[in-house]
CSV table of C-alpha atoms in Angstrom, one decimal:
chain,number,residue,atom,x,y,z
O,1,UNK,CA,52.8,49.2,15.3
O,2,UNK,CA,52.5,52.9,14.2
O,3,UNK,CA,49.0,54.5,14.5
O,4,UNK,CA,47.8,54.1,11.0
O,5,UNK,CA,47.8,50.4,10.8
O,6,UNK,CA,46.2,50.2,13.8
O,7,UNK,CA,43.3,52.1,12.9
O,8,UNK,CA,43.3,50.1,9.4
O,9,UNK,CA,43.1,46.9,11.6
O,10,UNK,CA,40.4,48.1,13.8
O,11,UNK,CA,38.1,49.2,11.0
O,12,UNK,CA,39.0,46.4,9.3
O,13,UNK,CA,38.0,44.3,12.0
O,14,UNK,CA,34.8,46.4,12.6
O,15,UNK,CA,34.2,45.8,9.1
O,16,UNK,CA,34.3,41.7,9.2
O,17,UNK,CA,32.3,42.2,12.0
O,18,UNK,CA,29.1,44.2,10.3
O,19,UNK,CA,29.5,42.3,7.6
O,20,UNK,CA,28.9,39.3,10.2
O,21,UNK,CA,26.2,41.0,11.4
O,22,UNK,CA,24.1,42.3,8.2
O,23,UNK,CA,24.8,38.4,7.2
O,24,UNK,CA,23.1,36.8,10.2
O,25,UNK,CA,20.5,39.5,9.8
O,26,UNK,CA,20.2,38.2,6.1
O,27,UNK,CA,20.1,35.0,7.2
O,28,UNK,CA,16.8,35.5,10.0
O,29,UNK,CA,15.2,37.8,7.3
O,30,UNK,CA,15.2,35.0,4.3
O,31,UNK,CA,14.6,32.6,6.9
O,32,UNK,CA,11.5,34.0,7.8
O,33,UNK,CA,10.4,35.0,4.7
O,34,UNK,CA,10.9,31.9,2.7
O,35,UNK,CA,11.3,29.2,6.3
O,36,UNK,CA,8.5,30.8,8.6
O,37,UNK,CA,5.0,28.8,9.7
O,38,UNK,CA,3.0,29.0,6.5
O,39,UNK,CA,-0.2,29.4,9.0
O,40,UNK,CA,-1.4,29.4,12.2
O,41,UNK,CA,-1.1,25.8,13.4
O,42,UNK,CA,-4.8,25.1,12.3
O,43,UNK,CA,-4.1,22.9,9.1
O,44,UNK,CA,-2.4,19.6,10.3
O,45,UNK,CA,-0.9,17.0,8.2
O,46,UNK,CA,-0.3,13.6,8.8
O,47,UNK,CA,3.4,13.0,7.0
O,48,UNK,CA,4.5,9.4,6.3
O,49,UNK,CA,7.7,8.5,5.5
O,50,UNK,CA,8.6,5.2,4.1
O,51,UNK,CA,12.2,3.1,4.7
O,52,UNK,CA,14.5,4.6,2.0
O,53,UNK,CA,12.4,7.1,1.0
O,54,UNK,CA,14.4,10.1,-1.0
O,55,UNK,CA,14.6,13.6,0.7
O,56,UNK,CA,13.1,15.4,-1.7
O,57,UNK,CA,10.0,13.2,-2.3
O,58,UNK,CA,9.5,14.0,1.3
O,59,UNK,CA,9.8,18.1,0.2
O,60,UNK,CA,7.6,17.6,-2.4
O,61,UNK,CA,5.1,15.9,-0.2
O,62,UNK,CA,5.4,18.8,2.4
O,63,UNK,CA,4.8,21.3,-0.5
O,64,UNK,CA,1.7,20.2,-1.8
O,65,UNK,CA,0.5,19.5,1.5
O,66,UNK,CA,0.8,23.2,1.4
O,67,UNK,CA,2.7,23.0,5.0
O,68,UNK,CA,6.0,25.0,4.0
O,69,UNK,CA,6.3,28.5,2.4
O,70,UNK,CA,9.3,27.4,-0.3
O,71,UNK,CA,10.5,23.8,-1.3
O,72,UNK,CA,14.1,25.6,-2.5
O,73,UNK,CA,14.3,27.2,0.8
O,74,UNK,CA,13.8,24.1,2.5
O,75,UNK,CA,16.3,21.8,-0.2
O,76,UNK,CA,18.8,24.4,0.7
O,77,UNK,CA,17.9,24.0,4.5
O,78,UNK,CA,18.6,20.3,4.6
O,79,UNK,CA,22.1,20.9,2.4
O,80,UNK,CA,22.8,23.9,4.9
O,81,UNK,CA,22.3,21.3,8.0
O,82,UNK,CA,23.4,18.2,5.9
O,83,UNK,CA,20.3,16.3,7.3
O,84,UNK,CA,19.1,15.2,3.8
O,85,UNK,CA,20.4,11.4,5.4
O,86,UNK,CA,19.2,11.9,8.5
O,87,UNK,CA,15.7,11.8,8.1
O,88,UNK,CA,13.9,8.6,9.8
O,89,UNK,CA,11.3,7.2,8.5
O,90,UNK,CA,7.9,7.1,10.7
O,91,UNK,CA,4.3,9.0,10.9
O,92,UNK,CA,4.7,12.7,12.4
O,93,UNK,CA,2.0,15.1,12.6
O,94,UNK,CA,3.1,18.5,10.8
O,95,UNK,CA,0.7,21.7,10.8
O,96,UNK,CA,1.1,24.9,9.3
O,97,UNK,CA,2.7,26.3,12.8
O,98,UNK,CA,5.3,24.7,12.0
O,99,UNK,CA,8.6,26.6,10.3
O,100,UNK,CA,10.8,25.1,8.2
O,101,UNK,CA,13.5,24.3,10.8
O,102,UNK,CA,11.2,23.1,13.2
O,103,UNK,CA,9.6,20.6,10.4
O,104,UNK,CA,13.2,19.0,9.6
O,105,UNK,CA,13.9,18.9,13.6
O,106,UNK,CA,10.6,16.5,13.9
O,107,UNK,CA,11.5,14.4,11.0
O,108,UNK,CA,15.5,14.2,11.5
O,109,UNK,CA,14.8,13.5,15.2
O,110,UNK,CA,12.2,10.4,14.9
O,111,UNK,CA,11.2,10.8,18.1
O,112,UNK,CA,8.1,8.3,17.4
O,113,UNK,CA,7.7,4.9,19.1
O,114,UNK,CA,7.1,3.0,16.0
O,115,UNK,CA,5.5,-1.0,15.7
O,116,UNK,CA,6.4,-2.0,12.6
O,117,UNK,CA,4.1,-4.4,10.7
O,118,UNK,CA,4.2,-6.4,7.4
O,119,UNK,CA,0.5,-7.2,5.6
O,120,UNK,CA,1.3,-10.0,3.4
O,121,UNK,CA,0.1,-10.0,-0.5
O,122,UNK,CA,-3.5,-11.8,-0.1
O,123,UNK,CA,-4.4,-11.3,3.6
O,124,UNK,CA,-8.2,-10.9,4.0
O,125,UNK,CA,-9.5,-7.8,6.1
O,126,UNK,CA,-10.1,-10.7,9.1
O,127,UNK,CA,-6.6,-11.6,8.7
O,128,UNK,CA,-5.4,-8.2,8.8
O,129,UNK,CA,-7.5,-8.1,11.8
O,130,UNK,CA,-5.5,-10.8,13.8
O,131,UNK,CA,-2.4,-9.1,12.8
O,132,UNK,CA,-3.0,-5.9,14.1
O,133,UNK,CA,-4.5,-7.5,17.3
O,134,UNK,CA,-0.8,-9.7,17.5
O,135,UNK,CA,0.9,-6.6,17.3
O,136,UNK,CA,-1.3,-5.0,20.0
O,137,UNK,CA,-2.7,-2.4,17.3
O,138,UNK,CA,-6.1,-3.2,17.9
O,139,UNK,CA,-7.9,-4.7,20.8
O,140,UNK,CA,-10.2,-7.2,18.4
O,141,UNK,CA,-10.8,-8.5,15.0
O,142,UNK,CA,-13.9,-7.5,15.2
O,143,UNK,CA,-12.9,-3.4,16.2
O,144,UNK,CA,-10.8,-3.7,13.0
O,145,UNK,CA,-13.7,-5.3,10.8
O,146,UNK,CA,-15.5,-2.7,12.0
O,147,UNK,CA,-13.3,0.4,10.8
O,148,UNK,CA,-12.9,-1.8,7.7
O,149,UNK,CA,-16.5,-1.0,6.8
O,150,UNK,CA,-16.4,2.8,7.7
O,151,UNK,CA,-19.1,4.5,5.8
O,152,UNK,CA,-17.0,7.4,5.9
O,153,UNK,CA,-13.6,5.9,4.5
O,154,UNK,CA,-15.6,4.3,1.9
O,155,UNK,CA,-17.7,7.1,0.9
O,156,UNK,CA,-14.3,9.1,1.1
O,157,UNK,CA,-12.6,7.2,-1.5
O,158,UNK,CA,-15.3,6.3,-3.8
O,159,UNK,CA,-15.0,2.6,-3.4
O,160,UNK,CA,-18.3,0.8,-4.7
O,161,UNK,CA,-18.6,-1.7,-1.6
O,162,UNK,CA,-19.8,-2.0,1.6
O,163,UNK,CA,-16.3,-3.2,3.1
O,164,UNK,CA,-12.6,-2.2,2.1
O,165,UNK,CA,-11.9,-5.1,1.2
O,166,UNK,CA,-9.4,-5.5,-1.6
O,167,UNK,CA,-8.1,-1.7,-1.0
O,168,UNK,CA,-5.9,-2.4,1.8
O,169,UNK,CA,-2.3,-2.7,0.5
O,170,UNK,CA,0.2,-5.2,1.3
O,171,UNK,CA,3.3,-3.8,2.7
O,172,UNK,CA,5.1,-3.1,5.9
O,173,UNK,CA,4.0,-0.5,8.1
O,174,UNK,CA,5.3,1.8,11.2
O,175,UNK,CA,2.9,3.4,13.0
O,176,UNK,CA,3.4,4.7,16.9
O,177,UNK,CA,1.6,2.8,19.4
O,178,UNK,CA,-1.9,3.7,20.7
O,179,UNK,CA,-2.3,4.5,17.0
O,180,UNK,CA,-6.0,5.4,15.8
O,181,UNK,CA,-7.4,2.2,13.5
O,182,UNK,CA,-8.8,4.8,11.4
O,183,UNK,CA,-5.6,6.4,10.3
O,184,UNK,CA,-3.9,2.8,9.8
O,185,UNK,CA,-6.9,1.6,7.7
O,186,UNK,CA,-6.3,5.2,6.0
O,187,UNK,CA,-2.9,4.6,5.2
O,188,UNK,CA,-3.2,1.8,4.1
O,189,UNK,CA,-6.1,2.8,1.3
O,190,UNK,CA,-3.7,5.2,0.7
O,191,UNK,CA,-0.6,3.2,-0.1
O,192,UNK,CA,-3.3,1.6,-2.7
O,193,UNK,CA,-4.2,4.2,-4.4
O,194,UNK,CA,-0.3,5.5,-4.6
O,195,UNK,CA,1.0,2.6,-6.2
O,196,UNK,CA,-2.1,2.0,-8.1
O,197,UNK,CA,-0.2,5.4,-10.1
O,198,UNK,CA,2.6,3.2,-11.4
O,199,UNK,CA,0.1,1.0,-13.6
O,200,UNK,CA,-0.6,3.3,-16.8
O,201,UNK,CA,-3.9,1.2,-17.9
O,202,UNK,CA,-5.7,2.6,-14.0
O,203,UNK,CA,-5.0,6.3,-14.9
O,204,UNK,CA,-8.5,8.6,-14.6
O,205,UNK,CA,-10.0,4.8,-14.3
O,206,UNK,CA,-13.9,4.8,-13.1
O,207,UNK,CA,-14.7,3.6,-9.5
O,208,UNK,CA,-16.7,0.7,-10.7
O,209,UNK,CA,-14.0,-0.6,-13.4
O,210,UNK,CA,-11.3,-0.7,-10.9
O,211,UNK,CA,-13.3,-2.8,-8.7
O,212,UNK,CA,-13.8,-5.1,-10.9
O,213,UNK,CA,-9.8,-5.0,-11.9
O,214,UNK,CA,-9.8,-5.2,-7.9
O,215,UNK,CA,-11.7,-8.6,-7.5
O,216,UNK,CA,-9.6,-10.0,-10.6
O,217,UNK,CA,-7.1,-9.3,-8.7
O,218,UNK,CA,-7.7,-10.5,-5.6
O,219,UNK,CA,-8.6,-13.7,-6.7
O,220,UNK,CA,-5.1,-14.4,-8.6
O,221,UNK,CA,-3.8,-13.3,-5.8
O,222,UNK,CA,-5.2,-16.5,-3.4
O,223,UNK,CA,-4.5,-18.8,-6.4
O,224,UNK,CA,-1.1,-17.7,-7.8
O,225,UNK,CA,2.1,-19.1,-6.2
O,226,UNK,CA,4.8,-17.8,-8.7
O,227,UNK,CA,4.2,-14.4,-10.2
O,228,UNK,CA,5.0,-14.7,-13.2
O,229,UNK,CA,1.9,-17.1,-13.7
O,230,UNK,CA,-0.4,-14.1,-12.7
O,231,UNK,CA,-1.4,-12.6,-16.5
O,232,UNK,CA,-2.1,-16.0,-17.5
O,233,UNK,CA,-4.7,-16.7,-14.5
O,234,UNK,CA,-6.4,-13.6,-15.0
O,235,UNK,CA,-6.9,-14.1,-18.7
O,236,UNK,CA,-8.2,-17.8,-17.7
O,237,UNK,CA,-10.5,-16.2,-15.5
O,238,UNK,CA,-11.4,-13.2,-17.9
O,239,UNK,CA,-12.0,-16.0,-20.3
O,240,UNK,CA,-14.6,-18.1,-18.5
O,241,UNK,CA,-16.7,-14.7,-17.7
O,242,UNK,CA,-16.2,-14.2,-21.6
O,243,UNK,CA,-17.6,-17.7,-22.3
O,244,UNK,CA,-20.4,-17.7,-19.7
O,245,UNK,CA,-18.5,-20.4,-18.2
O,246,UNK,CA,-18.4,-20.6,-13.8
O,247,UNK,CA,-15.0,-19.0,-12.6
O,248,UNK,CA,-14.8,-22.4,-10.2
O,249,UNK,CA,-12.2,-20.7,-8.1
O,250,UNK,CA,-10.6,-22.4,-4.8
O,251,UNK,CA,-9.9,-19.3,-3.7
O,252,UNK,CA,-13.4,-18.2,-3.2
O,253,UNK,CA,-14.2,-21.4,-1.8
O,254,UNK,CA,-11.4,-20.4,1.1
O,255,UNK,CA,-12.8,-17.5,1.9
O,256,UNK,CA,-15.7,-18.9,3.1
O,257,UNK,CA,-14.0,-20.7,6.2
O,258,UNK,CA,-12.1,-18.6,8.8
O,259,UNK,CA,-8.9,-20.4,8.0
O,260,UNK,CA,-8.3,-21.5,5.1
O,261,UNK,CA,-8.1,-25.7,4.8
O,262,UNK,CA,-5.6,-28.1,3.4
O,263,UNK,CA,-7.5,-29.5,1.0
O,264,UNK,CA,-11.1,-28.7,0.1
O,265,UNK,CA,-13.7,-31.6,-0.6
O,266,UNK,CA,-17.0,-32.1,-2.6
O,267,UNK,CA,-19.0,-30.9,-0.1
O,268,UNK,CA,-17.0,-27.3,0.6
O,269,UNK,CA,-17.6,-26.4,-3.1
O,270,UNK,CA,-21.6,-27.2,-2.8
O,271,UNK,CA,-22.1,-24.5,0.2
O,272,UNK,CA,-24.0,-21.7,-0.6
O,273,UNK,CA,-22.9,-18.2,-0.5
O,274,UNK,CA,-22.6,-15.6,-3.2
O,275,UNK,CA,-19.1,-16.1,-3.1
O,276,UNK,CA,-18.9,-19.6,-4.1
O,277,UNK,CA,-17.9,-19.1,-7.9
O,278,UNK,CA,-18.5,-23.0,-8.4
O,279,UNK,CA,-22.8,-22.9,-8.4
O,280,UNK,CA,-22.5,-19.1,-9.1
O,281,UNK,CA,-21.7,-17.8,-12.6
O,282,UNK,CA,-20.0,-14.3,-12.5
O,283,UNK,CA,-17.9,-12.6,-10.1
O,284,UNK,CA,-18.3,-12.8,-6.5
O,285,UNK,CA,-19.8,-9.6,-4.8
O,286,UNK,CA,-16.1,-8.1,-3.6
O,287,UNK,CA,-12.6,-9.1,-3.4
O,288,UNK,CA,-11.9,-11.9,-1.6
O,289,UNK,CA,-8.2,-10.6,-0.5
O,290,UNK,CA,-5.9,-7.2,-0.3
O,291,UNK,CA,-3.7,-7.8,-3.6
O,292,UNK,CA,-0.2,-7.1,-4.0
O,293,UNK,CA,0.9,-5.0,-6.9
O,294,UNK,CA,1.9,-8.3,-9.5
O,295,UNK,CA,-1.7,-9.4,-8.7
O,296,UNK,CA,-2.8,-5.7,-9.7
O,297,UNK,CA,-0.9,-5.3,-12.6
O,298,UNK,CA,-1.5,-8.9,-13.7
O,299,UNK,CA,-5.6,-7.6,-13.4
O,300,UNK,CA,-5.1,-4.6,-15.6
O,301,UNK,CA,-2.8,-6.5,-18.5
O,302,UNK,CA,-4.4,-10.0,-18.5
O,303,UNK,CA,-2.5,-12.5,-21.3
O,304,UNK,CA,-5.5,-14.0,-23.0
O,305,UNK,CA,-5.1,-17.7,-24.6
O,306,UNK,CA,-7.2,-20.7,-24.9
O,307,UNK,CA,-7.1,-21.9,-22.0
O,308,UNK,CA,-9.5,-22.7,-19.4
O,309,UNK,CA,-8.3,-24.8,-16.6
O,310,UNK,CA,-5.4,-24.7,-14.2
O,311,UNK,CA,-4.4,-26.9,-11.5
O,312,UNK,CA,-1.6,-26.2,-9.1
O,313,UNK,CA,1.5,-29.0,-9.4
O,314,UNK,CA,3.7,-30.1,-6.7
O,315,UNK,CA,6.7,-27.9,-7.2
O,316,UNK,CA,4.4,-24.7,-6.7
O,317,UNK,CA,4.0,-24.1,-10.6
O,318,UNK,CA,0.5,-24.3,-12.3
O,319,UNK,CA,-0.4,-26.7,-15.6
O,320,UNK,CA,-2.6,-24.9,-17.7
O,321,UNK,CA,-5.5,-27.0,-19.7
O,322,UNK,CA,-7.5,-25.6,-23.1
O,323,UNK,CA,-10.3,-28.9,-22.5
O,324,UNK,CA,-12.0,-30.3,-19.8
O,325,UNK,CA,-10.4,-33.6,-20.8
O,326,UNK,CA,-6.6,-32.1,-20.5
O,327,UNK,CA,-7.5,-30.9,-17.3
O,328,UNK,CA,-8.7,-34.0,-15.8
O,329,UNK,CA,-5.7,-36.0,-17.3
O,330,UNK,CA,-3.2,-33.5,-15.7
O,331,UNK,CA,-5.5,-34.0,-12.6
O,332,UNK,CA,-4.9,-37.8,-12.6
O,333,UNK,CA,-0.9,-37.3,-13.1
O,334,UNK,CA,-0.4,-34.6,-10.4
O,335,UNK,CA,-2.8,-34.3,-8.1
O,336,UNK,CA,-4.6,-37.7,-7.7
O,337,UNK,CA,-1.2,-39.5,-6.9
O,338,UNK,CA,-0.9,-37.6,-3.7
O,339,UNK,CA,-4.2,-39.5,-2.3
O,340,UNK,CA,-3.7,-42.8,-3.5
């Protein structure tokens, strides 16, 4: 190898090598500048991610949360380290400490003892209660009750009541255990509130009209068995409130008892309580159950017709009555042949 080409290969290879270097430098620079802690660690954030949730929902989330400097930076972070798929869903507490890299190390690492738990579409709060306490969440019924009347979550969210009754949505949860009541009641109200955005008719919707679309709601949600019955029930119900006529709901009647029974008789629908719709005209006080999203949307687009009755039939379906006198036929022909 004569002398030239050596010295061509050495600076060539000192060459690669600063470029190599004034990359990596590149790299820490931008890294910084558009990856580093937006803050001091003071702002926290409480970052939820659900089963199946999309990558860059979660960068969206993190951006308006106002916990990372650059959402491109951090896109490009995730393609860089091809962890868009390995995020895990879970609850993680971010703060503004935090860089970039660190952020998608907590939430690719789901290092977060999780107890997964499913609210089903009509649970009451003292329901929810038991659940929580099955799944070692909560040490009572009565702790949860008790954070299910927070003056401070209620005042919080603007909910006309004195309970959150009705705002607690219906899905399945994971939350790490020794988990604070108040944060799972709080995630909860805000799982409401987020699908709440996919019904058009609740956008900029007043406080008070929603809780009424909230009882509605709650009570087609105790009565309905298929879903697609649910419109029709609420304009039955809307109906009877238009006609000045008593709602007569079993569903209120239910709520009444601890557990609800088999059958209710004669003398169940004569107690007296503000909730029992059959000697009170109106709506009951609150919501009477958490509602699903049908039960929702069924609240906010009601199908109005003429009828006025509805009795629930053997196979699960309902048979819908325009008269007294239709109802009590349809009575006779499915229900009163179960007792005889």
């Amino acid at each position: 190898m004569n002398s030239k080409l050596k010295k061509y290969l050495i600076l060539s290879g000192l060459g690669v090598a600063l470029l190599l270097v004034l990359a990596l430098i590149g790299f820490f620079v931008i890294d910084e500048i558009k990856g580093g802690a937006v803050g001091d660690g003071q702002n926290k954030y409480e970052l939820i991610i659900d089963s199946g949730e999309p990558s860059s929902s979660v960068v969206r989330e993190l951006a308006a949360a106002g916990m990372i400097k650059s959402s491109v930076y951090f896109n490009y972070l995730m393609k860089f380290t091809r962890a868009g798929n390995k995020i895990k869903q879970g609850v993680y507490d971010i703060n503004d400490g935090m860089s970039s890299r660190k952020i998608l190390d907590v939430i690719i690492s789901g290092k977060v003892k999780l107890v997964n738990f499913t609210v089903p579409e009509g649970y009451n709060n003292r329901q929810i209660g038991d659940l929580l306490v099955s799944k070692k969440l909560a040490v009572s019924r009565e702790e949860f009750l008790k954070v299910a009347q927070s003056p401070a979550l209620i005042t919080k969210y603007n909910i006309p009541a004195k309970t959150l009754e009705g705002y607690l949505f219906p899905e399945t949860y994971s939350v790490p255990l020794n988990y604070p009541l108040e944060r799972i009641t709080e995630m909860m109200i805000k799982r409401f509130y987020k699908k709440l955005e996919s019904i058009p008719e609740a956008k900029d919707i007043k406080p008070a009209d929603l809780h009424f679309r909230v009882v509605l709601g709650s009570i087609v949600e105790r009565e309905a068995v298929r879903k697609e019955e649910r419109p029709m029930m609420a304009g039955v119900f809307l109906t009877r409130i238009e006609k000045n006529i008593n709602l007569e709901s079993c569903a209120t009647i239910q709520y009444l008892f601890d557990k609800p029974k088999k059958r209710l008789f004669e003398s169940d629908l004569k107690i007296v309580s503000p909730y029992n719709t059959y000697i009170n005209g109106g709506w009951p006080p609150g919501p009477i159950s958490n509602p699903g999203l049908p039960a929702l949307i069924a609240s906010f687009k009601p199908e109005k017709s003429d009828k006025l009755f509805f009795l629930l039939k053997p196979d699960g379906s309902h048979y819908f009555s325009a008269t007294f006198k239709e109802h009590l036929e349809a009575k006779k022909k499915f229900i009163d042949v179960l007792y005889q």
